[in-house]
Amino acid sequence: GPRKPHDQPTHVCLLSRAVERTRGDRAPSSDADRRESWKYRVMSDPRLAALEYLEAHHVMTLASTGPAGPWAAAVFYVNDGFALTFLSSPTTRHGTDIEAHGRCAAAIHEDYSEWRAIKGVQLEGSVRRLTGTERVTAIARYAKKFTVIRPDRAPEVVKAALAKVAWYELVPDRCFFIDNAAGFGNRVEIEL
């Protein structure tokens, strides 16, 4: 059957390096070379480029809607393919929106100062609270990316906060990769 977003490989950077080696062993030497290298990757495999981008970044802007209207909040995430795991207090505005509606949108991007540099991921999908073994697995995956939550490293204030959070997974049903290095307004829908 078709692969689910959470079945996708999480270590895609190695594949990207292999693609680069097929184009020659030299590393990009200038910003223009790096843009061309990234453009090649986006054009040849936008799915891989989007997965690399998700893995390389840490914060998503989560957009929800509820009785008080639309809302956006920045949250740390870890990805497993295109599925994004994050934690939050269920009493926050976005937490109550998620509990009530189970759908959100998100954007992952940097604060770019030049239009040619703009890259990012936009997605929308279903969000659910994780429980049981899924929650335990999500926490372990999250702790690999954010070591501050590991029990042997977490300060008491972090441990206290973690005791009050819920763990969520956003599984997109639509996903777009934006990369202006491949052309102004370049936006490619990723098949999930």
mmCIF file of C-alpha atoms in Angstrom:
data_model
loop_
_atom_site.group_PDB
_atom_site.id
_atom_site.type_symbol
_atom_site.label_atom_id
_atom_site.label_comp_id
_atom_site.label_asym_id
_atom_site.label_seq_id
_atom_site.Cartn_x
_atom_site.Cartn_y
_atom_site.Cartn_z
ATOM 1 C CA GLY A 1 0.000 0.000 0.000
ATOM 2 C CA PRO A 2 0.985 3.664 -0.111
ATOM 3 C CA ARG A 3 3.508 4.871 2.421
ATOM 4 C CA LYS A 4 2.203 7.001 5.225
ATOM 5 C CA PRO A 5 4.010 10.264 6.036
ATOM 6 C CA HIS A 6 5.391 8.825 9.272
ATOM 7 C CA ASP A 7 6.852 5.832 7.388
ATOM 8 C CA GLN A 8 9.271 8.054 5.450
ATOM 9 C CA PRO A 9 13.000 7.940 6.273
ATOM 10 C CA THR A 10 14.221 10.488 8.764
ATOM 11 C CA HIS A 11 17.872 10.596 7.727
ATOM 12 C CA VAL A 12 17.608 12.088 4.264
ATOM 13 C CA CYS A 13 20.730 14.258 4.419
ATOM 14 C CA LEU A 14 22.889 11.291 3.384
ATOM 15 C CA LEU A 15 20.793 10.888 0.245
ATOM 16 C CA SER A 16 21.293 14.548 -0.565
ATOM 17 C CA ARG A 17 25.048 14.201 -0.253
ATOM 18 C CA ALA A 18 24.904 11.216 -2.608
ATOM 19 C CA VAL A 19 22.987 13.322 -5.132
ATOM 20 C CA GLU A 20 25.618 16.042 -4.809
ATOM 21 C CA ARG A 21 28.419 13.527 -5.436
ATOM 22 C CA THR A 22 26.745 12.493 -8.693
ATOM 23 C CA ARG A 23 27.148 16.122 -9.812
ATOM 24 C CA GLY A 24 30.854 16.127 -8.960
ATOM 25 C CA ASP A 25 32.934 15.939 -5.820
ATOM 26 C CA ARG A 26 33.526 19.659 -5.438
ATOM 27 C CA ALA A 27 31.642 21.469 -2.716
ATOM 28 C CA PRO A 28 29.762 24.635 -3.681
ATOM 29 C CA SER A 29 32.313 27.449 -3.359
ATOM 30 C CA SER A 30 30.076 30.510 -3.476
ATOM 31 C CA ASP A 31 26.570 31.591 -2.572
ATOM 32 C CA ALA A 32 25.650 31.335 -6.262
ATOM 33 C CA ASP A 33 27.016 27.757 -6.396
ATOM 34 C CA ARG A 34 25.082 26.866 -3.236
ATOM 35 C CA ARG A 35 21.875 28.312 -4.722
ATOM 36 C CA GLU A 36 22.453 26.324 -7.929
ATOM 37 C CA SER A 37 23.166 23.164 -5.914
ATOM 38 C CA TRP A 38 19.987 23.639 -3.868
ATOM 39 C CA LYS A 39 18.029 24.511 -7.040
ATOM 40 C CA TYR A 40 19.198 21.240 -8.625
ATOM 41 C CA ARG A 41 18.088 19.296 -5.551
ATOM 42 C CA VAL A 42 14.695 21.010 -5.450
ATOM 43 C CA MET A 43 14.091 20.512 -9.154
ATOM 44 C CA SER A 44 15.312 16.898 -9.178
ATOM 45 C CA ASP A 45 13.646 15.812 -5.929
ATOM 46 C CA PRO A 46 11.497 18.408 -4.142
ATOM 47 C CA ARG A 47 10.317 15.769 -1.671
ATOM 48 C CA LEU A 48 13.896 15.119 -0.549
ATOM 49 C CA ALA A 49 14.589 18.864 -0.345
ATOM 50 C CA ALA A 50 11.500 19.371 1.839
ATOM 51 C CA LEU A 51 12.454 16.501 4.144
ATOM 52 C CA GLU A 52 15.981 17.882 4.495
ATOM 53 C CA TYR A 53 14.563 21.283 5.305
ATOM 54 C CA LEU A 54 12.264 19.862 7.989
ATOM 55 C CA GLU A 55 15.102 17.908 9.551
ATOM 56 C CA ALA A 56 17.436 20.909 9.593
ATOM 57 C CA HIS A 57 15.005 23.245 11.349
ATOM 58 C CA HIS A 58 13.527 23.309 14.830
ATOM 59 C CA VAL A 59 10.537 25.652 15.062
ATOM 60 C CA MET A 60 7.240 25.695 13.219
ATOM 61 C CA THR A 61 4.566 28.333 13.316
ATOM 62 C CA LEU A 62 1.420 26.382 14.116
ATOM 63 C CA ALA A 63 -1.844 27.951 12.958
ATOM 64 C CA SER A 64 -5.148 26.911 14.508
ATOM 65 C CA THR A 65 -8.671 28.218 14.634
ATOM 66 C CA GLY A 66 -11.343 28.073 17.279
ATOM 67 C CA PRO A 67 -14.123 30.042 18.960
ATOM 68 C CA ALA A 68 -11.797 33.023 19.521
ATOM 69 C CA GLY A 69 -10.742 33.051 15.837
ATOM 70 C CA PRO A 70 -7.473 32.214 14.098
ATOM 71 C CA TRP A 71 -4.267 31.866 16.118
ATOM 72 C CA ALA A 72 -0.585 31.189 15.480
ATOM 73 C CA ALA A 73 2.071 29.933 17.886
ATOM 74 C CA ALA A 74 5.705 28.992 17.493
ATOM 75 C CA VAL A 75 6.508 25.494 18.763
ATOM 76 C CA PHE A 76 9.563 23.249 18.603
ATOM 77 C CA TYR A 77 9.046 20.097 16.534
ATOM 78 C CA VAL A 78 10.779 16.930 15.477
ATOM 79 C CA ASN A 79 9.885 15.256 12.218
ATOM 80 C CA ASP A 80 9.468 11.639 11.259
ATOM 81 C CA GLY A 81 9.174 12.012 7.527
ATOM 82 C CA PHE A 82 6.481 14.639 7.094
ATOM 83 C CA ALA A 83 4.770 13.896 10.415
ATOM 84 C CA LEU A 84 5.663 16.567 12.975
ATOM 85 C CA THR A 85 5.704 15.872 16.709
ATOM 86 C CA PHE A 86 5.461 18.753 19.144
ATOM 87 C CA LEU A 87 4.540 19.373 22.731
ATOM 88 C CA SER A 88 2.308 21.984 24.250
ATOM 89 C CA SER A 89 0.070 22.624 27.183
ATOM 90 C CA PRO A 90 -3.444 21.485 26.303
ATOM 91 C CA THR A 91 -4.740 24.652 28.002
ATOM 92 C CA THR A 92 -3.056 27.049 25.544
ATOM 93 C CA ARG A 93 -5.211 28.662 22.889
ATOM 94 C CA HIS A 94 -3.789 26.439 20.138
ATOM 95 C CA GLY A 95 -4.047 23.424 22.466
ATOM 96 C CA THR A 96 -7.759 23.952 23.038
ATOM 97 C CA ASP A 97 -8.261 24.581 19.307
ATOM 98 C CA ILE A 98 -6.503 21.289 18.514
ATOM 99 C CA GLU A 99 -8.560 19.380 21.071
ATOM 100 C CA ALA A 100 -11.784 20.845 19.614
ATOM 101 C CA HIS A 101 -11.044 20.665 15.873
ATOM 102 C CA GLY A 102 -8.106 18.333 15.285
ATOM 103 C CA ARG A 103 -6.778 20.306 12.298
ATOM 104 C CA CYS A 104 -3.977 22.839 11.910
ATOM 105 C CA ALA A 105 -1.680 24.412 9.388
ATOM 106 C CA ALA A 106 2.016 25.075 9.883
ATOM 107 C CA ALA A 107 4.910 26.926 8.301
ATOM 108 C CA ILE A 108 8.592 26.220 8.791
ATOM 109 C CA HIS A 109 10.961 28.933 7.585
ATOM 110 C CA GLU A 110 13.780 31.241 8.554
ATOM 111 C CA ASP A 111 13.824 35.029 8.796
ATOM 112 C CA TYR A 112 15.246 35.748 5.345
ATOM 113 C CA SER A 113 16.353 39.212 4.267
ATOM 114 C CA GLU A 114 16.673 38.532 0.528
ATOM 115 C CA TRP A 115 13.810 37.210 -1.607
ATOM 116 C CA ARG A 116 16.059 34.754 -3.500
ATOM 117 C CA ALA A 117 16.930 33.042 -0.218
ATOM 118 C CA ILE A 118 13.337 32.369 0.862
ATOM 119 C CA LYS A 119 12.708 28.667 1.475
ATOM 120 C CA GLY A 120 10.246 26.845 3.631
ATOM 121 C CA VAL A 121 7.565 24.264 4.114
ATOM 122 C CA GLN A 122 3.830 24.968 4.334
ATOM 123 C CA LEU A 123 1.434 22.230 5.326
ATOM 124 C CA GLU A 124 -2.009 21.440 6.671
ATOM 125 C CA GLY A 125 -3.368 18.319 8.239
ATOM 126 C CA SER A 126 -4.774 16.440 11.169
ATOM 127 C CA VAL A 127 -3.411 16.773 14.687
ATOM 128 C CA ARG A 128 -3.893 14.249 17.432
ATOM 129 C CA ARG A 129 -2.720 13.831 20.974
ATOM 130 C CA LEU A 130 -0.277 10.964 21.397
ATOM 131 C CA THR A 131 -0.743 8.384 24.126
ATOM 132 C CA GLY A 132 0.790 5.092 25.196
ATOM 133 C CA THR A 133 3.713 3.718 23.209
ATOM 134 C CA GLU A 134 3.299 6.360 20.485
ATOM 135 C CA ARG A 135 3.857 9.037 23.121
ATOM 136 C CA VAL A 136 6.924 7.233 24.520
ATOM 137 C CA THR A 137 8.379 6.858 21.008
ATOM 138 C CA ALA A 138 7.689 10.520 20.229
ATOM 139 C CA ILE A 139 9.395 11.675 23.425
ATOM 140 C CA ALA A 140 12.479 9.584 22.631
ATOM 141 C CA ARG A 141 12.662 10.990 19.084
ATOM 142 C CA TYR A 142 12.180 14.535 20.421
ATOM 143 C CA ALA A 143 14.910 14.028 23.058
ATOM 144 C CA LYS A 144 17.408 13.111 20.315
ATOM 145 C CA LYS A 145 16.870 16.501 18.669
ATOM 146 C CA PHE A 146 16.344 18.514 21.875
ATOM 147 C CA THR A 147 18.652 17.005 24.469
ATOM 148 C CA VAL A 148 17.533 19.498 27.116
ATOM 149 C CA ILE A 149 14.476 17.300 27.798
ATOM 150 C CA ARG A 150 16.516 14.165 28.501
ATOM 151 C CA PRO A 151 16.087 13.168 32.163
ATOM 152 C CA ASP A 152 19.864 13.212 32.722
ATOM 153 C CA ARG A 153 20.157 16.761 31.313
ATOM 154 C CA ALA A 154 16.847 18.491 32.017
ATOM 155 C CA PRO A 155 16.918 21.281 34.581
ATOM 156 C CA GLU A 156 14.200 21.052 37.247
ATOM 157 C CA VAL A 157 12.191 23.838 35.614
ATOM 158 C CA VAL A 158 12.100 21.856 32.329
ATOM 159 C CA LYS A 159 11.131 18.647 34.138
ATOM 160 C CA ALA A 160 8.286 20.482 35.877
ATOM 161 C CA ALA A 161 7.059 21.944 32.578
ATOM 162 C CA LEU A 162 7.243 18.570 30.815
ATOM 163 C CA ALA A 163 4.999 17.052 33.470
ATOM 164 C CA LYS A 164 2.205 19.420 32.343
ATOM 165 C CA VAL A 165 2.383 19.090 28.559
ATOM 166 C CA ALA A 166 0.622 16.939 26.028
ATOM 167 C CA TRP A 167 2.411 15.438 23.027
ATOM 168 C CA TYR A 168 0.864 15.934 19.588
ATOM 169 C CA GLU A 169 1.465 14.724 16.063
ATOM 170 C CA LEU A 170 0.579 16.759 12.990
ATOM 171 C CA VAL A 171 0.198 14.506 9.942
ATOM 172 C CA PRO A 172 -0.186 16.606 6.809
ATOM 173 C CA ASP A 173 -2.572 15.824 4.019
ATOM 174 C CA ARG A 174 -1.150 18.694 1.933
ATOM 175 C CA CYS A 175 2.413 19.946 1.897
ATOM 176 C CA PHE A 176 4.260 22.530 -0.193
ATOM 177 C CA PHE A 177 7.955 23.317 -0.486
ATOM 178 C CA ILE A 178 8.800 26.928 -1.254
ATOM 179 C CA ASP A 179 12.188 27.793 -2.716
ATOM 180 C CA ASN A 180 12.828 31.101 -4.415
ATOM 181 C CA ALA A 181 16.339 29.955 -5.372
ATOM 182 C CA ALA A 182 14.569 27.820 -7.985
ATOM 183 C CA GLY A 183 12.596 30.851 -9.209
ATOM 184 C CA PHE A 184 10.552 33.691 -7.775
ATOM 185 C CA GLY A 185 7.477 32.299 -6.014
ATOM 186 C CA ASN A 186 8.534 28.684 -6.681
ATOM 187 C CA ARG A 187 6.096 26.503 -4.739
ATOM 188 C CA VAL A 188 5.939 22.753 -5.316
ATOM 189 C CA GLU A 189 3.256 20.517 -3.860
ATOM 190 C CA ILE A 190 4.773 17.423 -2.298
ATOM 191 C CA GLU A 191 2.972 14.152 -2.901
ATOM 192 C CA LEU A 192 2.249 12.525 0.449
#
